[in-house]
Amino acid sequence: MSILLDKNSRIVVQGITGGEGSFHTKEAVSFGSKVVAGVTPGKGGVDFDGIPVYNRVIDAVEKEGANASGIYVPAPFAPDAVLEAIEAGIKLIVCMTEGIPALEMVRVKKVLKTTDSYLIGPNCPGITTPDAGKIGFMPNFIHKKGNVGLISRSGTLTYEVINQLTELGVGQSTSIGIGGDPIVGSSFVDLLDLFENDPETDLVIVIGEIGGNAEEEAAQFVKEKMKKPLVGFIAGQTAPPGKRMGHAGAIISGGKGTAAEKMKAWEAVGINVVENPADIGTKVLSVLK
Amino acid sequence: MKIHEYQAKKILKDYDIPIPQGDVADTPQQAKEIAKRIGKKVAIKAQIHAGGRGKGGGIKTASSPEEAEKAAREIIGMNLVTHQTGPQGKEVKKVLIEEALDIEKELYLGIVVDRSKDQEQPVIMASAAGGMEIEEVAAKTPEQIIKVGANPVGSFSAYQGRKVGYGLGLDKSLVSKVSRIVEMLLKIFVEKDVSLLEINPLVLTKDGEFFALDAKMNFDDDGLYRQKDLKELRDLSEEEPLEVDASNAGVNYIKLDGNVGCLVNGAGLAMATMDLIKLAGGEPANFLDVGGGASAEGIEKAFRILTSDKNVKAILVNIFGGILRCDRVADGIIEAASKINLTLPMVVRLQGTNVEEGRKLLKESNLKFEVAEGLFEAAQKAVALLD
């Protein structure tokens, strides 16, 4: 098993004919993902490596049975692409686009909350279920099927951690990068809930970073609802206040959102927090034993 | 992006929010003329991108144009140190000259995008404790902050104004005035992709009028692509020059105070690398994310920026190759290092796609690198190079 993305996922790629969309579609297909359609408004009718391209997401749903979407369109058009996928009834929407204005995400979230669709991202590396496929940027070679779930606000740090696990022989059920923006589609809490109920996930790794209070909200959820063990790391222990550390959401404001506060909140609810990111894999091994 | 108080007030004025009569001056002579035009007691306020100016000596009052000139002479050119500038302070280049008001009451009014799960929308905040920092009020007396969500998506409804006005304990004759200000602030917030808007204090004068006595506006960098007018308001002299160079090169760079420079792909891994340097007993000199793609040009520019910080005594390169192959990264590093004649000691840690080929290239190059395999090992080696 896994969460959100599984063998029944039929993926439509929005922005399939663009540079990123086409490159990552090929990668995803070689990983074993079932990409059943592409959407590029105005290019409907063409064929991309044997994958039919449509003008509208609804066509991909009705003609190809698409139920998951990967979005690789530029920031000015991405909110519209997400709304279109929601409206077409797509249940898993993964948006890789970086640079969407926060107020646009406010608008998208208002709509999203009225539906049962899950949005991952934006500004995220995507989602991978090792034996079922992937949507997004994660490198193909790092994954191994197994029983550890992973939720992270970061990109390359996530690859680093997955690679650490795989090299130690620890496989993953599903790995998800939720994105580095102030407002993202799915939070730690949304996904922890799914992992807690996934029979094939035995442990969850959470990788947070400075800024906002998503980690504190996760702590509350872990305290009240979770029985499975967790291992956690917070990036940005040395970050100065008031500066945006690459991610739009990674900023310490008014003394709030520091790594120290978040680590404390996690430790208080029994998450196995590591100070050193090089120790995440070994920590997981020792907790699983 | 941050802007100055005088620029924020200009925007407020464009939206009919009352501000004190005044103008901005670059010289004491201009300050004198502005004070003369105002014709009454004035305040002279240093224009820098930081709060706490009053305590640092950056705000003075004057009863005559001559006094205003003298005060401006003292402030312009001064190095103003506040709790927000850091110990190095900021040089004052402009002052705002404004009429002094007869103040009855000071209030706080602000709007921010609240990221918490039950909000995820712009939230209006108001407090009767004007002049105090809202973080301080929130920590000490959170019950004194009135919060109203702007739902749906920053639109205004009259109840929001009433919630603020009556919540502040204002007389009903004043509630409609403050409500109108809330409405206009929301309009600014949404139309200009603001991320933080504060009027602190919003003052009520003895004759029953509201004025924005101070104003702070930060903008969402991700919204700037559709806010062409705002770009002109950016004051590059307020920013760290190396950070400006970096952003022009598409590299995310933030200067810190340590001596181990680091070059990393990805923001999360870049923060984690800083943390590792600290754990290994060193101090990071910077945050630097060359981006997930890390092109050869990006790496070269990143090296130039890193090495122009004279505090840097050792460099740690930490790249996780995904789609980007490590052999390409190694080529980029070797080329950049020879081009800019890099002499600083350096540790390179590559991991990911084609890592063996990448490490081989580094070992065979004429340049001196220490190669590390483990994540923590890399940081330890870099710190050891300082001796």
XYZ file of C-alpha atoms in Angstrom:
676
model
C 0.000 0.000 0.000
C 0.893 3.634 -0.026
C -0.900 6.932 0.262
C -2.427 9.090 -2.484
C -0.422 7.634 -5.378
C -0.803 3.931 -6.128
C -1.074 1.403 -8.970
C -4.546 2.675 -9.838
C -3.334 6.235 -10.372
C -3.821 7.418 -13.941
C -1.814 10.559 -14.407
C -2.472 13.591 -16.604
C 0.421 16.034 -17.021
C -0.673 19.674 -17.295
C 1.981 21.495 -19.287
C 3.267 18.288 -20.917
C 4.670 20.045 -23.982
C 6.736 22.573 -21.998
C 10.431 22.080 -21.172
C 10.002 20.806 -17.638
C 6.754 19.002 -18.319
C 8.153 16.996 -21.216
C 11.440 16.118 -19.485
C 9.833 14.970 -16.269
C 7.064 13.076 -18.062
C 9.709 10.929 -19.768
C 11.462 10.362 -16.432
C 8.170 9.439 -14.760
C 7.268 6.995 -17.517
C 10.652 5.282 -17.254
C 10.035 4.994 -13.499
C 6.858 3.079 -14.249
C 4.262 5.817 -13.744
C 1.033 5.476 -15.678
C 0.863 8.744 -17.599
C -2.364 8.489 -19.577
C -2.745 12.011 -20.959
C -1.252 15.454 -21.294
C -2.935 18.852 -21.340
C -1.677 21.944 -23.105
C -4.425 24.424 -24.037
C -4.257 25.015 -27.795
C -2.253 21.867 -28.558
C -5.054 19.353 -28.155
C -4.878 16.520 -30.688
C -1.116 16.146 -30.850
C 0.682 13.142 -29.467
C 3.575 13.242 -26.968
C 5.627 10.022 -27.067
C 2.436 8.071 -27.560
C 0.565 10.013 -24.869
C -2.537 11.857 -26.156
C -2.575 15.622 -25.519
C -5.846 17.465 -24.842
C -6.918 21.099 -24.520
C -8.812 20.559 -21.282
C -8.330 18.479 -18.146
C -11.941 17.299 -18.338
C -11.139 15.594 -21.667
C -8.294 13.650 -20.018
C -10.698 12.582 -17.284
C -13.516 11.541 -19.606
C -11.465 9.931 -22.375
C -8.485 8.478 -20.499
C -9.825 8.036 -16.981
C -7.222 10.372 -15.462
C -7.510 10.655 -11.666
C -4.179 12.273 -10.760
C -2.451 15.333 -12.161
C 1.081 16.742 -12.290
C 1.291 20.479 -12.994
C 4.367 21.996 -14.671
C 3.117 25.367 -15.883
C 4.622 28.830 -15.187
C 3.525 30.690 -12.041
C 1.090 33.133 -13.718
C -0.938 30.194 -15.098
C -0.516 27.613 -12.335
C -3.409 28.669 -10.030
C -5.762 28.364 -12.997
C -4.353 24.916 -13.811
C -4.959 23.764 -10.223
C -8.521 25.111 -10.238
C -9.185 23.374 -13.550
C -7.971 20.045 -12.133
C -10.133 20.479 -9.027
C -13.158 21.274 -11.159
C -12.539 18.210 -13.340
C -12.716 16.049 -10.224
C -9.034 15.001 -10.111
C -8.377 13.564 -6.653
C -4.590 13.991 -6.458
C -3.150 17.233 -7.843
C 0.594 17.801 -7.595
C 1.866 21.284 -8.494
C 5.617 21.713 -8.939
C 5.453 25.399 -9.965
C 7.555 27.857 -7.955
C 6.696 31.542 -7.506
C 2.895 31.585 -7.192
C 1.775 34.716 -5.268
C 0.512 33.864 -1.768
C -2.845 35.564 -2.398
C -3.446 33.307 -5.410
C -2.919 30.300 -3.158
C -5.397 31.774 -0.667
C -7.936 31.787 -3.488
C -7.113 28.233 -4.588
C -7.260 26.901 -1.017
C -10.736 28.330 -0.473
C -11.962 26.214 -3.380
C -9.868 23.169 -2.493
C -11.293 23.033 1.037
C -14.798 22.514 -0.339
C -13.743 19.343 -2.216
C -12.157 15.994 -1.371
C -9.179 16.529 -3.704
C -5.645 16.604 -2.317
C -3.241 19.231 -3.616
C 0.490 18.633 -3.045
C 2.634 21.775 -3.431
C 3.055 24.207 -5.025
C 6.819 24.749 -5.164
C 7.437 21.108 -4.322
C 9.434 18.127 -5.633
C 6.303 15.960 -5.821
C 5.313 12.504 -4.648
C 6.766 9.034 -5.194
C 5.384 5.597 -4.347
C 8.293 3.296 -5.264
C 6.369 0.424 -6.837
C 3.577 2.503 -8.383
C 5.074 5.631 -9.894
C 5.947 9.231 -9.282
C 4.755 12.731 -10.065
C 7.405 15.439 -9.894
C 11.145 15.953 -9.795
C 12.466 13.293 -7.432
C 15.364 11.369 -9.008
C 14.368 7.849 -10.017
C 17.306 5.921 -8.565
C 16.999 6.923 -4.886
C 13.803 5.034 -4.040
C 13.240 1.567 -2.640
C 9.934 0.019 -1.709
C 9.339 -0.347 1.999
C 7.467 0.706 5.117
C 8.665 4.249 5.898
C 6.557 7.255 4.956
C 8.171 10.655 4.421
C 6.769 14.199 4.488
C 9.085 17.132 3.855
C 8.979 20.881 3.199
C 12.192 20.641 1.221
C 13.463 19.333 -2.153
C 17.073 18.187 -2.427
C 17.204 17.587 1.336
C 14.353 15.129 0.789
C 16.357 13.291 -1.895
C 19.287 13.220 0.485
C 17.194 11.608 3.203
C 15.519 9.072 0.884
C 18.950 8.142 -0.447
C 20.260 7.729 3.092
C 17.365 5.340 3.830
C 17.804 3.317 0.651
C 21.560 2.954 1.226
C 20.785 1.574 4.683
C 18.306 -0.856 3.161
C 15.242 0.964 4.506
C 12.473 1.276 1.925
C 9.677 3.830 1.635
C 5.911 3.486 1.285
C 5.345 6.979 -0.119
C 7.623 10.065 -0.079
C 6.067 13.509 -0.375
C 7.553 16.980 -0.666
C 4.779 19.348 0.449
C 6.482 22.482 -0.820
C 8.270 25.528 0.529
C 5.573 28.179 0.130
C 3.698 29.965 2.948
C 0.423 28.380 1.869
C 0.512 24.831 0.523
C -2.221 22.443 -0.543
C -1.552 19.636 1.936
C 0.019 20.137 5.331
C 1.913 17.750 7.561
C -1.363 17.156 9.391
C -3.328 16.126 6.269
C -0.686 13.601 5.281
C 0.125 12.282 8.758
C -3.524 11.354 8.976
C -3.210 9.279 5.780
C 0.036 7.604 6.873
C -1.426 6.743 10.273
C -4.186 4.853 8.452
C -1.948 3.205 5.866
C -1.377 -0.442 6.910
C 1.969 -0.625 5.126
C 3.559 2.404 6.742
C 5.252 1.624 10.064
C 7.136 4.865 10.689
C 6.901 8.412 9.343
C 9.776 10.838 8.799
C 8.886 14.519 9.018
C 11.291 17.152 7.720
C 10.349 20.687 8.631
C 12.048 24.022 8.333
C 11.906 27.503 9.837
C 8.877 29.765 9.300
C 5.154 29.487 9.936
C 3.567 27.067 12.378
C 2.934 23.928 10.295
C 5.336 21.940 12.511
C 3.536 23.050 15.675
C 0.201 22.035 14.139
C 1.742 18.672 13.256
C 2.870 18.266 16.878
C -0.684 18.797 18.084
C -1.951 16.173 15.655
C 0.742 13.663 16.633
C -0.136 14.150 20.278
C -3.849 13.570 19.761
C -4.063 11.091 16.900
C -0.863 9.238 16.066
C 0.304 5.888 17.335
C 3.029 5.213 14.772
C 6.572 6.332 15.613
C 8.070 9.398 13.921
C 11.565 10.696 13.214
C 11.973 14.422 12.638
C 14.473 17.033 11.505
C 14.093 20.822 11.235
C 16.315 22.690 8.756
C 17.480 26.205 9.579
C 18.826 25.946 13.125
C 21.406 28.570 12.123
C 19.096 30.804 10.054
C 18.970 34.524 10.983
C 15.601 36.208 11.689
C 13.792 38.304 9.088
C 15.452 36.766 6.024
C 13.747 34.618 3.417
C 15.910 31.499 3.144
C 15.275 30.544 -0.471
C 11.763 29.225 0.123
C 9.083 31.911 0.322
C 7.777 30.271 3.481
C 11.137 29.954 5.237
C 11.363 33.143 7.240
C 11.556 33.748 10.968
C 9.244 36.677 11.769
C 8.898 38.496 15.050
C 10.955 35.807 16.807
C 8.393 33.172 15.737
C 9.026 30.154 13.548
C 12.519 29.295 14.778
C 13.988 25.819 14.458
C 14.543 25.625 18.228
C 10.823 26.192 18.960
C 9.775 23.607 16.397
C 12.255 20.975 17.609
C 11.001 21.504 21.135
C 7.369 21.153 20.041
C 8.179 17.892 18.281
C 10.245 16.439 21.096
C 7.458 17.238 23.543
C 5.056 14.924 21.692
C 7.510 12.068 21.343
C 8.855 12.610 17.823
C 12.443 11.323 17.596
C 14.112 14.597 16.613
C 17.659 14.505 15.253
C 19.889 17.561 15.339
C 22.146 16.299 12.594
C 20.525 15.548 9.195
C 23.221 12.923 8.531
C 21.734 10.867 11.378
C 18.160 10.566 10.041
C 18.665 7.147 8.408
C 20.373 5.547 11.392
C 17.759 6.997 13.729
C 15.012 5.410 11.635
C 16.807 2.052 11.800
C 17.119 2.199 15.562
C 13.462 3.181 16.054
C 12.230 0.437 13.720
C 14.147 -2.243 15.668
C 10.397 43.364 -0.826
C 10.438 46.210 1.659
C 9.822 49.904 0.982
C 10.313 53.113 2.961
C 7.724 54.773 5.166
C 7.357 57.743 2.802
C 6.723 55.377 -0.128
C 4.152 53.381 1.836
C 2.391 56.620 2.814
C 2.219 57.689 -0.797
C 0.334 54.459 -1.530
C -1.978 55.069 1.461
C -2.702 58.551 0.149
C -3.520 57.161 -3.303
C -6.219 55.089 -1.575
C -7.620 58.070 0.373
C -6.225 57.042 3.737
C -5.361 60.224 5.645
C -1.664 60.789 6.287
C 0.004 63.797 7.967
C 0.970 66.652 5.627
C 4.632 66.305 4.674
C 7.336 65.479 2.153
C 10.654 63.692 1.841
C 14.037 65.471 1.846
C 17.544 64.448 0.772
C 19.227 67.567 2.221
C 18.847 69.790 5.312
C 17.997 72.701 2.989
C 15.081 70.778 1.491
C 13.971 69.824 5.002
C 13.891 73.494 5.963
C 11.799 74.400 2.931
C 9.323 71.608 3.592
C 8.998 72.652 7.248
C 8.399 76.234 6.130
C 5.656 75.106 3.770
C 3.982 73.071 6.525
C 4.145 76.150 8.756
C 3.875 74.460 12.139
C 5.663 72.072 14.457
C 7.117 69.135 12.484
C 8.644 65.704 12.982
C 11.838 64.729 11.132
C 11.976 60.974 10.525
C 14.912 58.927 9.208
C 13.929 56.745 6.235
C 15.510 53.311 6.575
C 14.072 49.810 6.198
C 13.981 49.074 9.918
C 11.835 49.790 12.929
C 12.866 51.226 16.279
C 14.087 54.472 14.705
C 12.931 56.722 17.532
C 14.972 54.985 20.198
C 18.054 55.075 17.972
C 17.830 58.872 17.559
C 16.380 58.773 14.050
C 13.228 60.782 14.835
C 13.243 64.371 16.112
C 10.752 67.214 16.359
C 11.262 70.863 15.428
C 9.286 74.050 16.112
C 10.772 76.133 13.309
C 12.169 75.597 9.792
C 15.652 76.367 11.168
C 15.302 73.710 13.831
C 14.046 71.276 11.192
C 17.123 72.022 9.090
C 19.384 71.388 12.081
C 17.614 68.134 12.959
C 17.808 66.949 9.337
C 21.538 67.769 9.287
C 21.993 65.541 12.325
C 19.971 62.664 10.926
C 20.951 62.594 7.238
C 24.209 60.707 6.915
C 24.056 59.266 10.411
C 24.561 55.564 10.932
C 21.328 54.571 12.623
C 21.458 51.509 14.844
C 18.163 49.959 15.973
C 17.175 46.509 17.212
C 16.217 45.663 13.635
C 19.310 46.924 11.768
C 21.842 44.714 13.520
C 24.905 46.172 15.255
C 26.367 47.576 12.014
C 23.383 49.952 11.596
C 22.165 51.640 8.422
C 23.165 54.925 6.836
C 20.298 57.424 6.593
C 19.959 59.016 3.153
C 16.512 60.614 3.351
C 14.262 62.135 5.992
C 10.498 62.545 6.011
C 9.307 65.945 7.307
C 5.749 65.827 8.601
C 3.364 68.033 10.542
C 3.163 67.114 14.234
C -0.385 66.196 15.295
C -2.359 66.710 18.503
C -2.806 63.105 19.453
C -5.761 61.859 21.472
C -5.232 58.116 21.028
C -2.782 55.731 19.348
C -4.048 52.504 17.788
C -2.568 49.613 15.822
C -3.979 48.393 12.519
C -2.394 45.711 10.350
C -3.037 42.991 7.790
C -0.994 39.854 7.269
C -1.475 36.528 5.485
C -2.105 34.184 8.406
C -0.567 30.824 7.507
C -2.230 28.785 10.242
C -4.405 25.932 9.009
C -7.721 27.349 10.201
C -7.047 30.696 8.503
C -4.856 30.596 5.370
C -6.121 34.025 4.375
C -5.422 37.714 4.988
C -6.270 38.603 8.564
C -6.944 42.130 9.854
C -5.391 42.811 13.237
C -6.198 45.764 15.473
C -5.169 46.762 18.952
C -5.713 49.714 21.244
C -2.049 49.454 22.219
C -0.819 51.647 19.361
C 2.890 52.298 19.102
C 3.808 48.957 20.643
C 5.114 46.164 18.440
C 2.284 43.741 17.733
C 4.523 40.755 18.557
C 4.975 42.202 22.020
C 1.230 42.738 22.479
C 0.599 39.202 21.203
C 3.041 37.768 23.720
C 1.876 39.773 26.737
C -1.822 40.480 26.238
C -3.118 38.451 23.273
C -6.723 39.166 24.325
C -6.144 42.809 23.362
C -5.704 41.941 19.686
C -8.818 41.967 17.540
C -8.523 39.579 14.582
C -10.878 39.475 11.620
C -10.395 37.104 8.706
C -10.818 38.679 5.278
C -13.026 36.074 3.702
C -13.486 35.458 0.826
C -9.967 36.314 -0.246
C -9.412 39.792 0.998
C -12.842 41.181 0.190
C -14.391 43.729 2.517
C -17.699 43.573 4.282
C -18.907 46.260 6.666
C -19.061 43.904 9.655
C -15.275 43.620 9.542
C -14.993 47.367 10.057
C -17.527 47.246 12.894
C -15.699 44.351 14.514
C -12.516 46.410 14.495
C -14.081 49.750 15.437
C -16.287 48.575 18.305
C -13.585 46.113 19.357
C -11.223 49.040 19.818
C -13.815 50.688 22.059
C -14.347 53.601 19.689
C -17.354 55.892 19.818
C -19.925 55.049 17.123
C -19.217 58.308 15.315
C -15.653 57.082 14.754
C -16.438 53.485 13.817
C -17.442 54.337 10.253
C -14.218 56.309 9.791
C -12.019 53.461 10.955
C -14.104 51.015 8.943
C -13.405 53.008 5.802
C -9.660 52.788 6.544
C -9.888 49.003 7.025
C -11.701 48.724 3.700
C -9.018 50.691 1.873
C -6.169 48.791 3.547
C -7.667 45.492 2.394
C -7.957 46.901 -1.105
C -4.266 47.840 -1.086
C -3.329 44.459 0.373
C -5.050 42.521 -2.385
C -4.353 44.824 -5.328
C -0.631 45.143 -4.624
C 0.269 41.632 -3.409
C 1.220 42.899 0.028
C 2.536 40.347 2.510
C 2.546 42.608 5.573
C 0.851 45.975 6.060
C 1.040 47.874 9.342
C -0.136 51.275 10.468
C 1.438 51.673 13.835
C 0.306 53.934 15.186
C -2.945 54.925 13.596
C -3.629 58.097 15.546
C -6.865 59.758 16.497
C -6.372 63.513 16.803
C -8.017 65.770 19.374
C -10.434 66.969 16.669
C -11.606 63.435 15.909
C -9.701 62.563 12.732
C -7.608 59.459 12.009
C -4.134 59.645 10.474
C -1.585 56.986 9.547
C 1.337 58.287 11.572
C 3.658 55.463 10.554
C 3.340 52.890 7.799
C 5.095 49.667 6.929
C 4.480 47.663 3.768
C 6.244 44.474 2.695
C 5.394 42.894 -0.630
C 5.216 39.247 -1.696
C 8.275 38.708 -3.924
C 6.278 36.134 -5.869
C 3.706 38.804 -6.751
C 6.212 41.273 -8.196
C 5.916 39.871 -11.721
C 2.485 41.484 -11.939
C 3.317 44.618 -9.912
C 5.489 46.542 -12.342
C 4.970 49.879 -10.535
C 6.307 48.507 -7.285
C 9.666 47.505 -8.695
C 10.600 51.192 -8.948
C 10.172 51.505 -5.193
C 12.946 49.017 -4.449
C 15.893 50.752 -2.734
C 18.965 48.673 -3.531
C 21.117 50.726 -1.149
C 19.096 49.214 1.708
C 20.105 45.712 0.706
C 23.322 43.761 1.165
C 25.251 44.363 -2.127
C 26.283 40.712 -2.444
C 22.663 39.639 -2.043
C 21.645 42.012 -4.840
C 24.342 40.565 -7.170
C 23.189 37.077 -6.298
C 19.533 37.735 -6.958
C 20.459 39.231 -10.341
C 22.293 35.965 -11.113
C 19.308 33.857 -10.055
C 21.116 32.559 -6.964
C 19.575 32.660 -3.487
C 22.276 34.086 -1.235
C 22.155 35.485 2.281
C 25.252 36.765 3.996
C 25.911 35.621 7.533
C 28.709 36.333 9.985
C 30.744 33.104 9.930
C 33.797 32.036 7.909
C 32.816 28.756 6.242
C 31.240 29.564 2.890
C 28.835 27.019 1.484
C 27.422 26.329 -1.972
C 24.448 24.005 -2.136
C 21.617 23.047 -4.497
C 18.178 23.418 -2.944
C 17.027 25.684 -0.110
C 16.326 22.961 2.464
C 19.667 21.251 1.894
C 21.377 24.669 2.004
C 19.871 25.379 5.433
C 20.756 21.873 6.601
C 24.342 22.409 5.399
C 24.612 25.598 7.474
C 23.362 23.618 10.455
C 25.965 20.895 9.791
C 28.793 23.451 9.716
C 27.652 24.710 13.095
C 27.370 21.166 14.480
C 30.920 20.499 13.269
C 32.124 23.440 15.340
C 32.276 26.140 12.650
C 30.142 29.136 11.708
C 28.455 29.377 8.294
C 29.374 32.480 6.269
C 26.245 32.342 4.165
C 23.140 30.639 2.901
C 23.539 29.841 -0.792
C 21.149 27.888 -2.956
C 22.198 27.607 -6.611
C 18.791 26.122 -7.373
C 17.651 22.585 -8.109
C 19.157 22.748 -11.588
C 22.600 24.184 -10.719
C 23.947 25.121 -14.162
C 27.673 25.665 -14.801
C 27.060 29.453 -15.013
C 25.140 29.372 -11.759
C 28.007 27.600 -10.033
C 30.545 30.087 -11.385
C 28.503 33.076 -10.246
C 27.959 31.469 -6.878
C 31.724 31.029 -6.440
C 32.322 34.676 -7.321
C 29.779 35.816 -4.746
C 31.107 33.466 -2.064
C 34.700 34.523 -2.519
C 33.953 38.230 -2.524
C 32.984 37.897 1.146
C 36.386 38.455 2.732
C 35.422 36.606 5.910
C 35.267 33.315 4.044
C 38.278 31.135 4.897
C 37.069 27.762 3.647
C 34.381 26.573 1.236
C 32.034 23.619 1.432
C 30.288 22.514 -1.752
C 27.395 20.170 -1.119
C 25.451 18.987 -4.156
C 22.848 16.287 -4.391
C 22.671 15.352 -8.055
C 19.256 14.244 -9.137
C 18.249 15.034 -12.660
C 21.462 17.027 -12.743
C 24.375 14.628 -13.042
C 27.318 14.847 -10.652
C 29.891 14.627 -13.454
C 28.405 17.775 -14.972
C 28.526 19.504 -11.609
C 32.162 18.459 -11.163
C 32.967 19.923 -14.590
C 31.243 23.146 -13.593
C 33.173 23.380 -10.326
C 36.535 22.688 -11.954
C 35.894 25.214 -14.707
C 34.647 27.910 -12.341
C 37.459 27.377 -9.842
C 40.125 27.758 -12.499
C 38.406 30.738 -14.150
C 38.214 32.773 -10.985
C 41.562 31.478 -9.710
C 40.163 30.063 -6.534
C 42.789 29.814 -3.800
C 40.643 29.153 -0.740
C 40.697 25.620 0.657
C 37.596 23.699 -0.353
C 35.716 20.512 0.390
C 33.453 19.093 -2.284
C 30.790 16.582 -1.466
C 28.798 15.115 -4.312
C 26.028 12.611 -3.953
C 23.490 11.235 -6.377
C 23.410 10.537 -10.119
C 26.826 9.649 -11.629
C 28.571 10.342 -8.352
C 31.553 8.073 -9.115
C 32.301 9.821 -12.406
C 32.002 13.191 -10.660
C 34.384 12.271 -7.856
C 36.868 10.877 -10.372
C 36.852 14.133 -12.330
C 37.526 16.107 -9.156
C 40.379 13.853 -8.113
C 42.007 14.036 -11.531
C 41.780 17.817 -11.797
C 44.782 20.000 -11.032
C 42.828 21.991 -8.524
C 43.075 21.288 -4.855
C 39.892 19.909 -3.402
C 39.242 17.720 -0.479
C 36.596 15.227 -1.445
C 34.064 14.046 1.114
C 31.425 11.340 0.837
C 29.347 11.608 3.995
C 27.170 14.605 4.760
C 28.592 15.300 8.203
C 32.110 14.277 7.180
C 32.023 17.062 4.591
C 31.176 19.708 7.186
C 33.827 18.415 9.586
C 36.480 18.496 6.874
C 35.526 22.057 5.900
C 35.767 23.252 9.486
C 39.121 21.480 9.878
C 40.442 23.434 6.886
C 40.140 26.673 8.872
C 43.264 25.831 10.905
